[in-house]
Amino acid sequence: MKAVRSPAELRASISDWQRQGLKVGFVPTMGALHEGHLSLVERAKTLADKVAVSIFVNPTQFGPNEDFTRYPRQEAADQALLEGAGGDLVYLPDMAAMYPQGFATSITVAHVSEGLCGACRPGHFSGVATVVAKLLLQGLPDLAVFGEKDYQQLQVIRRLVLDLDIPVRIVGAPTLRESDGLAKSSRNAYLTSEERAIAPRLFQALTEAAVSLRAGLPAGQACLQASQSLLRAGFAKVDYIELRDAQSLEPVDHPTAPARILAAAWLGRTRLIDNLPVC
Ligand code: AMP
């Protein structure tokens, strides 16, 4: 597996492949890779001839009191995992490559970025949109795969690529879970063993709420019940549990069109997110 560190090397490698008639898939990550990330690589391999993966812990998507400095970094282990998963190239840009001195540009995606995590983490989706736009433009792959685990982020990126005519197909891939239902996440490493035992309640609460919603319970009631069950289980705080239209992420009361229930909640110092399709 080739490792490159500059935007020019990334573009040269991808365009070489494309000149040979090969299709290139791309998987942006922040590293601390787990099977969820590797499932995106596998998905990309089914859709493309070559797969490039970026690892960059992007500071602009972390708030001032968030976990940027303690976010897990394990470059060597990540590269070994990618090699094992059949990745063809890893892109490891340093800070100066992504944010050259005097960097002054920021992309804001309205509407779909507002509410949910956008309301709890001001500036987060601008940071995401800006770094993803840069990564896609630096590499110009044929397609890029993103996880439904970060469902609002996926919708923000779909909107971004459409609005800015970025010529990359965006593919969403399902959330990979632990056997007890907990969505795999780099942040699960922060959980104490006691918190880890409680964490699957998030998936269970969403599953139960989805059943109630399909049976006709209004969203307000179903989400309140889910929230209360999380607090009873030992979650410290629920940032939100909401039913939204699956594309626009507008609030909905009953899942008549494809809808998604999305949640973010705190277990101790760790913020977990998850979401499920409702119909
Ligand atoms: P991150 O490294 O957390 O920025 O995630 C990089 C990509 O992996 C994003 O597209 C995430 O949505 C995706 N991802 C993270 N966790 C999972 C998971 N459990 N299943 C599928 N995709 C995931």
PDB file of C-alpha atoms and ligand atoms in Angstrom:
ATOM      1  CA  MET A   1       0.000   0.000   0.000  1.00  0.00           C
ATOM      2  CA  LYS A   2       1.366   3.343  -1.056  1.00  0.00           C
ATOM      3  CA  ALA A   3       1.525   6.185   1.528  1.00  0.00           C
ATOM      4  CA  VAL A   4       1.511   9.819   0.385  1.00  0.00           C
ATOM      5  CA  ARG A   5       1.536  13.045   2.374  1.00  0.00           C
ATOM      6  CA  SER A   6       1.009  15.912  -0.071  1.00  0.00           C
ATOM      7  CA  PRO A   7      -2.053  16.911  -2.120  1.00  0.00           C
ATOM      8  CA  ALA A   8       0.106  16.802  -5.275  1.00  0.00           C
ATOM      9  CA  GLU A   9       1.147  13.183  -4.642  1.00  0.00           C
ATOM     10  CA  LEU A  10      -2.454  12.205  -3.922  1.00  0.00           C
ATOM     11  CA  ARG A  11      -3.676  13.775  -7.156  1.00  0.00           C
ATOM     12  CA  ALA A  12      -0.801  12.251  -9.166  1.00  0.00           C
ATOM     13  CA  SER A  13      -1.501   8.729  -7.863  1.00  0.00           C
ATOM     14  CA  ILE A  14      -5.246   8.945  -8.472  1.00  0.00           C
ATOM     15  CA  SER A  15      -4.929  10.519 -11.908  1.00  0.00           C
ATOM     16  CA  ASP A  16      -2.355   7.874 -12.929  1.00  0.00           C
ATOM     17  CA  TRP A  17      -4.898   5.188 -12.119  1.00  0.00           C
ATOM     18  CA  GLN A  18      -7.673   7.066 -13.877  1.00  0.00           C
ATOM     19  CA  ARG A  19      -5.515   7.446 -17.020  1.00  0.00           C
ATOM     20  CA  GLN A  20      -5.164   3.647 -17.013  1.00  0.00           C
ATOM     21  CA  GLY A  21      -8.960   3.427 -17.113  1.00  0.00           C
ATOM     22  CA  LEU A  22      -9.244   2.414 -13.447  1.00  0.00           C
ATOM     23  CA  LYS A  23     -12.041   3.695 -11.235  1.00  0.00           C
ATOM     24  CA  VAL A  24     -10.904   5.133  -7.897  1.00  0.00           C
ATOM     25  CA  GLY A  25     -12.855   5.050  -4.633  1.00  0.00           C
ATOM     26  CA  PHE A  26     -11.981   7.242  -1.655  1.00  0.00           C
ATOM     27  CA  VAL A  27     -12.722   6.883   2.065  1.00  0.00           C
ATOM     28  CA  PRO A  28     -12.016   9.945   4.235  1.00  0.00           C
ATOM     29  CA  THR A  29     -11.386   9.156   7.930  1.00  0.00           C
ATOM     30  CA  MET A  30      -9.875  10.626  11.074  1.00  0.00           C
ATOM     31  CA  GLY A  31      -8.004   7.402  11.812  1.00  0.00           C
ATOM     32  CA  ALA A  32      -8.265   5.224  14.951  1.00  0.00           C
ATOM     33  CA  LEU A  33      -9.652   2.791  12.449  1.00  0.00           C
ATOM     34  CA  HIS A  34     -12.095   0.028  13.353  1.00  0.00           C
ATOM     35  CA  GLU A  35     -14.211  -2.454  11.428  1.00  0.00           C
ATOM     36  CA  GLY A  36     -16.758   0.264  10.625  1.00  0.00           C
ATOM     37  CA  HIS A  37     -14.123   2.157   8.644  1.00  0.00           C
ATOM     38  CA  LEU A  38     -12.926  -1.076   7.052  1.00  0.00           C
ATOM     39  CA  SER A  39     -16.487  -1.855   5.937  1.00  0.00           C
ATOM     40  CA  LEU A  40     -16.378   1.413   3.967  1.00  0.00           C
ATOM     41  CA  VAL A  41     -13.119   0.299   2.349  1.00  0.00           C
ATOM     42  CA  GLU A  42     -14.758  -3.018   1.447  1.00  0.00           C
ATOM     43  CA  ARG A  43     -17.744  -1.200  -0.006  1.00  0.00           C
ATOM     44  CA  ALA A  44     -15.429   1.043  -2.042  1.00  0.00           C
ATOM     45  CA  LYS A  45     -13.591  -2.037  -3.324  1.00  0.00           C
ATOM     46  CA  THR A  46     -16.840  -3.443  -4.713  1.00  0.00           C
ATOM     47  CA  LEU A  47     -17.477  -0.180  -6.596  1.00  0.00           C
ATOM     48  CA  ALA A  48     -13.972   0.792  -7.728  1.00  0.00           C
ATOM     49  CA  ASP A  49     -10.699  -0.753  -8.946  1.00  0.00           C
ATOM     50  CA  LYS A  50      -8.470   1.146  -6.504  1.00  0.00           C
ATOM     51  CA  VAL A  51      -9.220   2.486  -3.042  1.00  0.00           C
ATOM     52  CA  ALA A  52      -7.532   5.448  -1.352  1.00  0.00           C
ATOM     53  CA  VAL A  53      -8.117   6.249   2.336  1.00  0.00           C
ATOM     54  CA  SER A  54      -7.266   9.526   4.030  1.00  0.00           C
ATOM     55  CA  ILE A  55      -6.381   9.853   7.693  1.00  0.00           C
ATOM     56  CA  PHE A  56      -6.532  13.379   9.059  1.00  0.00           C
ATOM     57  CA  VAL A  57      -7.791  14.524  12.452  1.00  0.00           C
ATOM     58  CA  ASN A  58      -9.378  17.751  11.318  1.00  0.00           C
ATOM     59  CA  PRO A  59      -9.111  20.461  14.002  1.00  0.00           C
ATOM     60  CA  THR A  60     -11.753  22.745  12.487  1.00  0.00           C
ATOM     61  CA  GLN A  61     -14.576  20.282  13.135  1.00  0.00           C
ATOM     62  CA  PHE A  62     -13.845  20.140  16.879  1.00  0.00           C
ATOM     63  CA  GLY A  63     -15.235  22.776  19.238  1.00  0.00           C
ATOM     64  CA  PRO A  64     -12.922  24.524  21.749  1.00  0.00           C
ATOM     65  CA  ASN A  65     -13.953  22.186  24.587  1.00  0.00           C
ATOM     66  CA  GLU A  66     -14.092  19.006  22.508  1.00  0.00           C
ATOM     67  CA  ASP A  67     -11.690  16.083  22.262  1.00  0.00           C
ATOM     68  CA  PHE A  68      -9.310  17.188  19.465  1.00  0.00           C
ATOM     69  CA  THR A  69      -6.155  16.806  21.568  1.00  0.00           C
ATOM     70  CA  ARG A  70      -7.166  13.487  23.134  1.00  0.00           C
ATOM     71  CA  TYR A  71      -8.665  12.025  19.929  1.00  0.00           C
ATOM     72  CA  PRO A  72      -6.911   8.633  19.454  1.00  0.00           C
ATOM     73  CA  ARG A  73      -4.015   8.685  16.968  1.00  0.00           C
ATOM     74  CA  GLN A  74      -2.436   5.389  15.844  1.00  0.00           C
ATOM     75  CA  GLU A  75      -0.931   5.864  12.403  1.00  0.00           C
ATOM     76  CA  ALA A  76       1.114   2.643  12.232  1.00  0.00           C
ATOM     77  CA  ALA A  77      -1.740   0.418  13.439  1.00  0.00           C
ATOM     78  CA  ASP A  78      -4.131   2.157  11.035  1.00  0.00           C
ATOM     79  CA  GLN A  79      -1.819   1.545   8.077  1.00  0.00           C
ATOM     80  CA  ALA A  80      -1.533  -2.153   8.978  1.00  0.00           C
ATOM     81  CA  LEU A  81      -5.342  -2.433   9.153  1.00  0.00           C
ATOM     82  CA  LEU A  82      -5.746  -0.743   5.772  1.00  0.00           C
ATOM     83  CA  GLU A  83      -3.096  -2.965   4.221  1.00  0.00           C
ATOM     84  CA  GLY A  84      -5.008  -6.004   5.540  1.00  0.00           C
ATOM     85  CA  ALA A  85      -8.296  -4.642   4.175  1.00  0.00           C
ATOM     86  CA  GLY A  86      -6.808  -4.256   0.701  1.00  0.00           C
ATOM     87  CA  GLY A  87      -6.432  -0.470   0.612  1.00  0.00           C
ATOM     88  CA  ASP A  88      -4.237   0.694  -2.269  1.00  0.00           C
ATOM     89  CA  LEU A  89      -3.191   4.090  -0.964  1.00  0.00           C
ATOM     90  CA  VAL A  90      -3.236   5.959   2.319  1.00  0.00           C
ATOM     91  CA  TYR A  91      -3.156   9.750   2.349  1.00  0.00           C
ATOM     92  CA  LEU A  92      -1.690  11.240   5.524  1.00  0.00           C
ATOM     93  CA  PRO A  93      -1.581  15.003   5.023  1.00  0.00           C
ATOM     94  CA  ASP A  94       0.036  17.112   7.701  1.00  0.00           C
ATOM     95  CA  MET A  95      -1.582  20.241   9.090  1.00  0.00           C
ATOM     96  CA  ALA A  96       0.315  22.601   6.740  1.00  0.00           C
ATOM     97  CA  ALA A  97      -0.848  20.653   3.683  1.00  0.00           C
ATOM     98  CA  MET A  98      -4.490  21.019   4.702  1.00  0.00           C
ATOM     99  CA  TYR A  99      -4.357  24.469   6.269  1.00  0.00           C
ATOM    100  CA  PRO A 100      -1.540  26.488   4.672  1.00  0.00           C
ATOM    101  CA  GLN A 101      -0.534  29.695   6.413  1.00  0.00           C
ATOM    102  CA  GLY A 102      -3.169  32.380   5.898  1.00  0.00           C
ATOM    103  CA  PHE A 103      -5.945  29.833   5.300  1.00  0.00           C
ATOM    104  CA  ALA A 104      -9.158  31.887   5.181  1.00  0.00           C
ATOM    105  CA  THR A 105     -11.900  29.884   3.486  1.00  0.00           C
ATOM    106  CA  SER A 106     -14.833  28.149   5.092  1.00  0.00           C
ATOM    107  CA  ILE A 107     -17.837  26.413   3.555  1.00  0.00           C
ATOM    108  CA  THR A 108     -21.229  26.593   5.228  1.00  0.00           C
ATOM    109  CA  VAL A 109     -24.028  24.293   4.110  1.00  0.00           C
ATOM    110  CA  ALA A 110     -27.301  25.834   5.290  1.00  0.00           C
ATOM    111  CA  HIS A 111     -30.497  24.010   6.392  1.00  0.00           C
ATOM    112  CA  VAL A 112     -29.279  20.424   6.524  1.00  0.00           C
ATOM    113  CA  SER A 113     -26.392  21.467   8.843  1.00  0.00           C
ATOM    114  CA  GLU A 114     -28.751  23.221  11.239  1.00  0.00           C
ATOM    115  CA  GLY A 115     -30.359  21.445  14.198  1.00  0.00           C
ATOM    116  CA  LEU A 116     -29.309  18.050  15.597  1.00  0.00           C
ATOM    117  CA  CYS A 117     -25.484  17.946  15.883  1.00  0.00           C
ATOM    118  CA  GLY A 118     -25.308  21.320  14.114  1.00  0.00           C
ATOM    119  CA  ALA A 119     -27.128  22.944  17.026  1.00  0.00           C
ATOM    120  CA  CYS A 120     -25.059  21.198  19.713  1.00  0.00           C
ATOM    121  CA  ARG A 121     -21.696  21.610  17.997  1.00  0.00           C
ATOM    122  CA  PRO A 122     -21.546  25.140  16.485  1.00  0.00           C
ATOM    123  CA  GLY A 123     -19.162  25.275  13.530  1.00  0.00           C
ATOM    124  CA  HIS A 124     -18.770  21.490  13.358  1.00  0.00           C
ATOM    125  CA  PHE A 125     -20.370  20.998   9.946  1.00  0.00           C
ATOM    126  CA  SER A 126     -18.544  23.984   8.451  1.00  0.00           C
ATOM    127  CA  GLY A 127     -15.335  22.274   9.503  1.00  0.00           C
ATOM    128  CA  VAL A 128     -16.529  18.997   7.996  1.00  0.00           C
ATOM    129  CA  ALA A 129     -17.783  20.569   4.748  1.00  0.00           C
ATOM    130  CA  THR A 130     -14.568  22.534   4.268  1.00  0.00           C
ATOM    131  CA  VAL A 131     -12.220  19.620   4.888  1.00  0.00           C
ATOM    132  CA  VAL A 132     -14.279  17.172   2.817  1.00  0.00           C
ATOM    133  CA  ALA A 133     -14.448  19.659  -0.083  1.00  0.00           C
ATOM    134  CA  LYS A 134     -10.655  20.016   0.113  1.00  0.00           C
ATOM    135  CA  LEU A 135     -10.045  16.261   0.241  1.00  0.00           C
ATOM    136  CA  LEU A 136     -12.379  15.565  -2.690  1.00  0.00           C
ATOM    137  CA  LEU A 137     -10.872  18.372  -4.783  1.00  0.00           C
ATOM    138  CA  GLN A 138      -7.321  17.359  -3.917  1.00  0.00           C
ATOM    139  CA  GLY A 139      -7.892  13.751  -4.988  1.00  0.00           C
ATOM    140  CA  LEU A 140     -10.740  13.979  -7.507  1.00  0.00           C
ATOM    141  CA  PRO A 141     -11.615  10.296  -7.064  1.00  0.00           C
ATOM    142  CA  ASP A 142     -14.554   8.805  -8.977  1.00  0.00           C
ATOM    143  CA  LEU A 143     -16.525   8.085  -5.825  1.00  0.00           C
ATOM    144  CA  ALA A 144     -16.280   8.545  -2.067  1.00  0.00           C
ATOM    145  CA  VAL A 145     -17.881   6.382   0.626  1.00  0.00           C
ATOM    146  CA  PHE A 146     -19.232   7.811   3.891  1.00  0.00           C
ATOM    147  CA  GLY A 147     -20.948   6.006   6.769  1.00  0.00           C
ATOM    148  CA  GLU A 148     -24.602   6.366   7.692  1.00  0.00           C
ATOM    149  CA  LYS A 149     -23.310   6.275  11.280  1.00  0.00           C
ATOM    150  CA  ASP A 150     -22.795  10.034  10.812  1.00  0.00           C
ATOM    151  CA  TYR A 151     -26.087  10.484   9.013  1.00  0.00           C
ATOM    152  CA  GLN A 152     -26.347  14.280   9.201  1.00  0.00           C
ATOM    153  CA  GLN A 153     -22.750  14.541   7.971  1.00  0.00           C
ATOM    154  CA  LEU A 154     -23.627  12.293   5.004  1.00  0.00           C
ATOM    155  CA  GLN A 155     -26.557  14.545   4.074  1.00  0.00           C
ATOM    156  CA  VAL A 156     -24.378  17.670   4.449  1.00  0.00           C
ATOM    157  CA  ILE A 157     -21.786  16.148   2.109  1.00  0.00           C
ATOM    158  CA  ARG A 158     -24.419  15.143  -0.456  1.00  0.00           C
ATOM    159  CA  ARG A 159     -25.696  18.739  -0.480  1.00  0.00           C
ATOM    160  CA  LEU A 160     -22.157  20.188  -0.634  1.00  0.00           C
ATOM    161  CA  VAL A 161     -21.141  18.072  -3.627  1.00  0.00           C
ATOM    162  CA  LEU A 162     -24.365  18.862  -5.465  1.00  0.00           C
ATOM    163  CA  ASP A 163     -24.186  22.603  -4.780  1.00  0.00           C
ATOM    164  CA  LEU A 164     -20.498  23.043  -5.653  1.00  0.00           C
ATOM    165  CA  ASP A 165     -20.477  20.695  -8.688  1.00  0.00           C
ATOM    166  CA  ILE A 166     -17.757  18.552  -7.164  1.00  0.00           C
ATOM    167  CA  PRO A 167     -17.499  15.700  -9.683  1.00  0.00           C
ATOM    168  CA  VAL A 168     -17.415  12.827  -7.184  1.00  0.00           C
ATOM    169  CA  ARG A 169     -20.223  10.303  -6.595  1.00  0.00           C
ATOM    170  CA  ILE A 170     -21.149  10.100  -2.895  1.00  0.00           C
ATOM    171  CA  VAL A 171     -22.043   6.639  -1.592  1.00  0.00           C
ATOM    172  CA  GLY A 172     -23.609   6.018   1.846  1.00  0.00           C
ATOM    173  CA  ALA A 173     -22.808   2.769   3.660  1.00  0.00           C
ATOM    174  CA  PRO A 174     -24.693   1.170   6.566  1.00  0.00           C
ATOM    175  CA  THR A 175     -23.564   1.408  10.192  1.00  0.00           C
ATOM    176  CA  LEU A 176     -21.466  -1.484  11.433  1.00  0.00           C
ATOM    177  CA  ARG A 177     -22.333  -2.476  14.995  1.00  0.00           C
ATOM    178  CA  GLU A 178     -20.917  -4.502  17.859  1.00  0.00           C
ATOM    179  CA  SER A 179     -22.806  -7.750  18.577  1.00  0.00           C
ATOM    180  CA  ASP A 180     -24.849  -5.944  21.275  1.00  0.00           C
ATOM    181  CA  GLY A 181     -25.951  -3.239  18.821  1.00  0.00           C
ATOM    182  CA  LEU A 182     -23.561  -0.428  19.812  1.00  0.00           C
ATOM    183  CA  ALA A 183     -22.429   1.410  16.677  1.00  0.00           C
ATOM    184  CA  LYS A 184     -18.684   0.993  16.245  1.00  0.00           C
ATOM    185  CA  SER A 185     -16.896   4.277  16.853  1.00  0.00           C
ATOM    186  CA  SER A 186     -13.377   5.487  17.567  1.00  0.00           C
ATOM    187  CA  ARG A 187     -14.860   7.267  20.593  1.00  0.00           C
ATOM    188  CA  ASN A 188     -16.050   3.967  22.153  1.00  0.00           C
ATOM    189  CA  ALA A 189     -12.436   3.648  23.346  1.00  0.00           C
ATOM    190  CA  TYR A 190     -13.167   6.437  25.862  1.00  0.00           C
ATOM    191  CA  LEU A 191     -15.878   4.393  27.624  1.00  0.00           C
ATOM    192  CA  THR A 192     -15.186   2.820  31.022  1.00  0.00           C
ATOM    193  CA  SER A 193     -16.298  -0.819  31.331  1.00  0.00           C
ATOM    194  CA  GLU A 194     -19.373   0.332  33.264  1.00  0.00           C
ATOM    195  CA  GLU A 195     -20.282   2.845  30.544  1.00  0.00           C
ATOM    196  CA  ARG A 196     -19.580   0.290  27.822  1.00  0.00           C
ATOM    197  CA  ALA A 197     -22.213  -2.005  29.412  1.00  0.00           C
ATOM    198  CA  ILE A 198     -24.802   0.805  29.272  1.00  0.00           C
ATOM    199  CA  ALA A 199     -23.886   2.116  25.795  1.00  0.00           C
ATOM    200  CA  PRO A 200     -25.995  -0.372  23.733  1.00  0.00           C
ATOM    201  CA  ARG A 201     -29.097   1.173  25.341  1.00  0.00           C
ATOM    202  CA  LEU A 202     -28.795   3.953  22.759  1.00  0.00           C
ATOM    203  CA  PHE A 203     -29.377   1.553  19.867  1.00  0.00           C
ATOM    204  CA  GLN A 204     -32.082  -0.268  21.857  1.00  0.00           C
ATOM    205  CA  ALA A 205     -33.923   2.970  22.673  1.00  0.00           C
ATOM    206  CA  LEU A 206     -33.867   3.991  19.002  1.00  0.00           C
ATOM    207  CA  THR A 207     -35.038   0.542  17.924  1.00  0.00           C
ATOM    208  CA  GLU A 208     -37.950   0.683  20.392  1.00  0.00           C
ATOM    209  CA  ALA A 209     -38.848   4.216  19.299  1.00  0.00           C
ATOM    210  CA  ALA A 210     -38.815   3.139  15.642  1.00  0.00           C
ATOM    211  CA  VAL A 211     -41.272   0.324  16.456  1.00  0.00           C
ATOM    212  CA  SER A 212     -43.595   2.779  18.269  1.00  0.00           C
ATOM    213  CA  LEU A 213     -43.360   5.278  15.396  1.00  0.00           C
ATOM    214  CA  ARG A 214     -44.266   2.608  12.854  1.00  0.00           C
ATOM    215  CA  ALA A 215     -47.236   1.707  15.061  1.00  0.00           C
ATOM    216  CA  GLY A 216     -48.434   5.332  14.853  1.00  0.00           C
ATOM    217  CA  LEU A 217     -47.120   6.994  18.029  1.00  0.00           C
ATOM    218  CA  PRO A 218     -46.383  10.705  17.330  1.00  0.00           C
ATOM    219  CA  ALA A 219     -42.684  11.547  17.114  1.00  0.00           C
ATOM    220  CA  GLY A 220     -42.748  13.829  20.180  1.00  0.00           C
ATOM    221  CA  GLN A 221     -43.972  11.029  22.432  1.00  0.00           C
ATOM    222  CA  ALA A 222     -41.784   8.286  20.976  1.00  0.00           C
ATOM    223  CA  CYS A 223     -38.665  10.437  21.261  1.00  0.00           C
ATOM    224  CA  LEU A 224     -39.497  11.554  24.806  1.00  0.00           C
ATOM    225  CA  GLN A 225     -39.916   7.925  25.904  1.00  0.00           C
ATOM    226  CA  ALA A 226     -36.568   7.034  24.307  1.00  0.00           C
ATOM    227  CA  SER A 227     -34.864   9.961  25.988  1.00  0.00           C
ATOM    228  CA  GLN A 228     -36.296   9.065  29.400  1.00  0.00           C
ATOM    229  CA  SER A 229     -35.198   5.453  29.030  1.00  0.00           C
ATOM    230  CA  LEU A 230     -31.624   6.591  28.301  1.00  0.00           C
ATOM    231  CA  LEU A 231     -31.524   8.805  31.378  1.00  0.00           C
ATOM    232  CA  ARG A 232     -32.897   5.932  33.484  1.00  0.00           C
ATOM    233  CA  ALA A 233     -30.210   3.636  32.083  1.00  0.00           C
ATOM    234  CA  GLY A 234     -27.419   5.964  33.246  1.00  0.00           C
ATOM    235  CA  PHE A 235     -26.818   8.371  30.360  1.00  0.00           C
ATOM    236  CA  ALA A 236     -25.835  11.758  31.793  1.00  0.00           C
ATOM    237  CA  LYS A 237     -27.559  13.939  29.188  1.00  0.00           C
ATOM    238  CA  VAL A 238     -29.489  13.574  25.951  1.00  0.00           C
ATOM    239  CA  ASP A 239     -28.523  16.242  23.404  1.00  0.00           C
ATOM    240  CA  TYR A 240     -31.387  15.240  21.116  1.00  0.00           C
ATOM    241  CA  ILE A 241     -33.571  12.397  19.916  1.00  0.00           C
ATOM    242  CA  GLU A 242     -35.573  13.441  16.882  1.00  0.00           C
ATOM    243  CA  LEU A 243     -37.467  12.094  13.903  1.00  0.00           C
ATOM    244  CA  ARG A 244     -36.426  13.772  10.668  1.00  0.00           C
ATOM    245  CA  ASP A 245     -37.109  13.445   6.952  1.00  0.00           C
ATOM    246  CA  ALA A 246     -34.386  11.108   5.678  1.00  0.00           C
ATOM    247  CA  GLN A 247     -33.185  13.528   2.976  1.00  0.00           C
ATOM    248  CA  SER A 248     -33.909  17.105   3.980  1.00  0.00           C
ATOM    249  CA  LEU A 249     -33.600  16.369   7.719  1.00  0.00           C
ATOM    250  CA  GLU A 250     -36.652  18.568   8.282  1.00  0.00           C
ATOM    251  CA  PRO A 251     -38.571  17.610  11.453  1.00  0.00           C
ATOM    252  CA  VAL A 252     -41.489  15.215  10.876  1.00  0.00           C
ATOM    253  CA  ASP A 253     -44.218  14.058  13.228  1.00  0.00           C
ATOM    254  CA  HIS A 254     -45.143  10.790  11.527  1.00  0.00           C
ATOM    255  CA  PRO A 255     -42.918   8.740   9.226  1.00  0.00           C
ATOM    256  CA  THR A 256     -44.971   8.966   6.042  1.00  0.00           C
ATOM    257  CA  ALA A 257     -41.994   9.477   3.689  1.00  0.00           C
ATOM    258  CA  PRO A 258     -38.585   7.834   4.386  1.00  0.00           C
ATOM    259  CA  ALA A 259     -37.608   9.110   7.816  1.00  0.00           C
ATOM    260  CA  ARG A 260     -34.742   8.656  10.225  1.00  0.00           C
ATOM    261  CA  ILE A 261     -34.606   8.777  13.988  1.00  0.00           C
ATOM    262  CA  LEU A 262     -31.360  10.379  15.152  1.00  0.00           C
ATOM    263  CA  ALA A 263     -29.868  10.744  18.608  1.00  0.00           C
ATOM    264  CA  ALA A 264     -26.877  12.092  20.501  1.00  0.00           C
ATOM    265  CA  ALA A 265     -26.375  11.409  24.195  1.00  0.00           C
ATOM    266  CA  TRP A 266     -23.629  11.607  26.782  1.00  0.00           C
ATOM    267  CA  LEU A 267     -22.316   8.682  28.792  1.00  0.00           C
ATOM    268  CA  GLY A 268     -20.009  10.304  31.312  1.00  0.00           C
ATOM    269  CA  ARG A 269     -17.619  12.455  29.238  1.00  0.00           C
ATOM    270  CA  THR A 270     -18.292  10.583  25.997  1.00  0.00           C
ATOM    271  CA  ARG A 271     -20.814  11.752  23.447  1.00  0.00           C
ATOM    272  CA  LEU A 272     -22.361   8.920  21.439  1.00  0.00           C
ATOM    273  CA  ILE A 273     -24.467   9.324  18.296  1.00  0.00           C
ATOM    274  CA  ASP A 274     -26.622   6.843  16.419  1.00  0.00           C
ATOM    275  CA  ASN A 275     -29.552   6.765  13.998  1.00  0.00           C
ATOM    276  CA  LEU A 276     -31.929   4.330  12.349  1.00  0.00           C
ATOM    277  CA  PRO A 277     -34.259   4.342   9.348  1.00  0.00           C
ATOM    278  CA  VAL A 278     -37.901   4.360  10.383  1.00  0.00           C
ATOM    279  CA  CYS A 279     -39.618   3.654   7.085  1.00  0.00           C
TER     280      CYS A 279
HETATM  281  P1  AMP B   1     -14.423   9.194  11.330  1.00  0.00           P
HETATM  282  O1  AMP B   1     -13.050   8.594  11.310  1.00  0.00           O
HETATM  283  O2  AMP B   1     -15.145   9.011  12.614  1.00  0.00           O
HETATM  284  O3  AMP B   1     -14.442  10.598  10.812  1.00  0.00           O
HETATM  285  O4  AMP B   1     -15.258   8.341  10.280  1.00  0.00           O
HETATM  286  C1  AMP B   1     -14.835   8.183   8.958  1.00  0.00           C
HETATM  287  C2  AMP B   1     -15.944   7.545   8.170  1.00  0.00           C
HETATM  288  O5  AMP B   1     -16.268   6.271   8.743  1.00  0.00           O
HETATM  289  C3  AMP B   1     -17.240   8.372   8.175  1.00  0.00           C
HETATM  290  O6  AMP B   1     -17.825   8.305   6.882  1.00  0.00           O
HETATM  291  C4  AMP B   1     -18.071   7.654   9.213  1.00  0.00           C
HETATM  292  O7  AMP B   1     -19.460   7.821   9.020  1.00  0.00           O
HETATM  293  C5  AMP B   1     -17.661   6.219   8.957  1.00  0.00           C
HETATM  294  N1  AMP B   1     -17.967   5.363  10.106  1.00  0.00           N
HETATM  295  C6  AMP B   1     -17.628   5.582  11.398  1.00  0.00           C
HETATM  296  N2  AMP B   1     -18.127   4.595  12.186  1.00  0.00           N
HETATM  297  C7  AMP B   1     -18.786   3.749  11.370  1.00  0.00           C
HETATM  298  C8  AMP B   1     -19.537   2.558  11.574  1.00  0.00           C
HETATM  299  N3  AMP B   1     -19.700   2.017  12.783  1.00  0.00           N
HETATM  300  N4  AMP B   1     -20.089   1.946  10.490  1.00  0.00           N
HETATM  301  C9  AMP B   1     -19.935   2.479   9.250  1.00  0.00           C
HETATM  302  N5  AMP B   1     -19.249   3.601   8.992  1.00  0.00           N
HETATM  303  C10 AMP B   1     -18.683   4.231  10.038  1.00  0.00           C
END
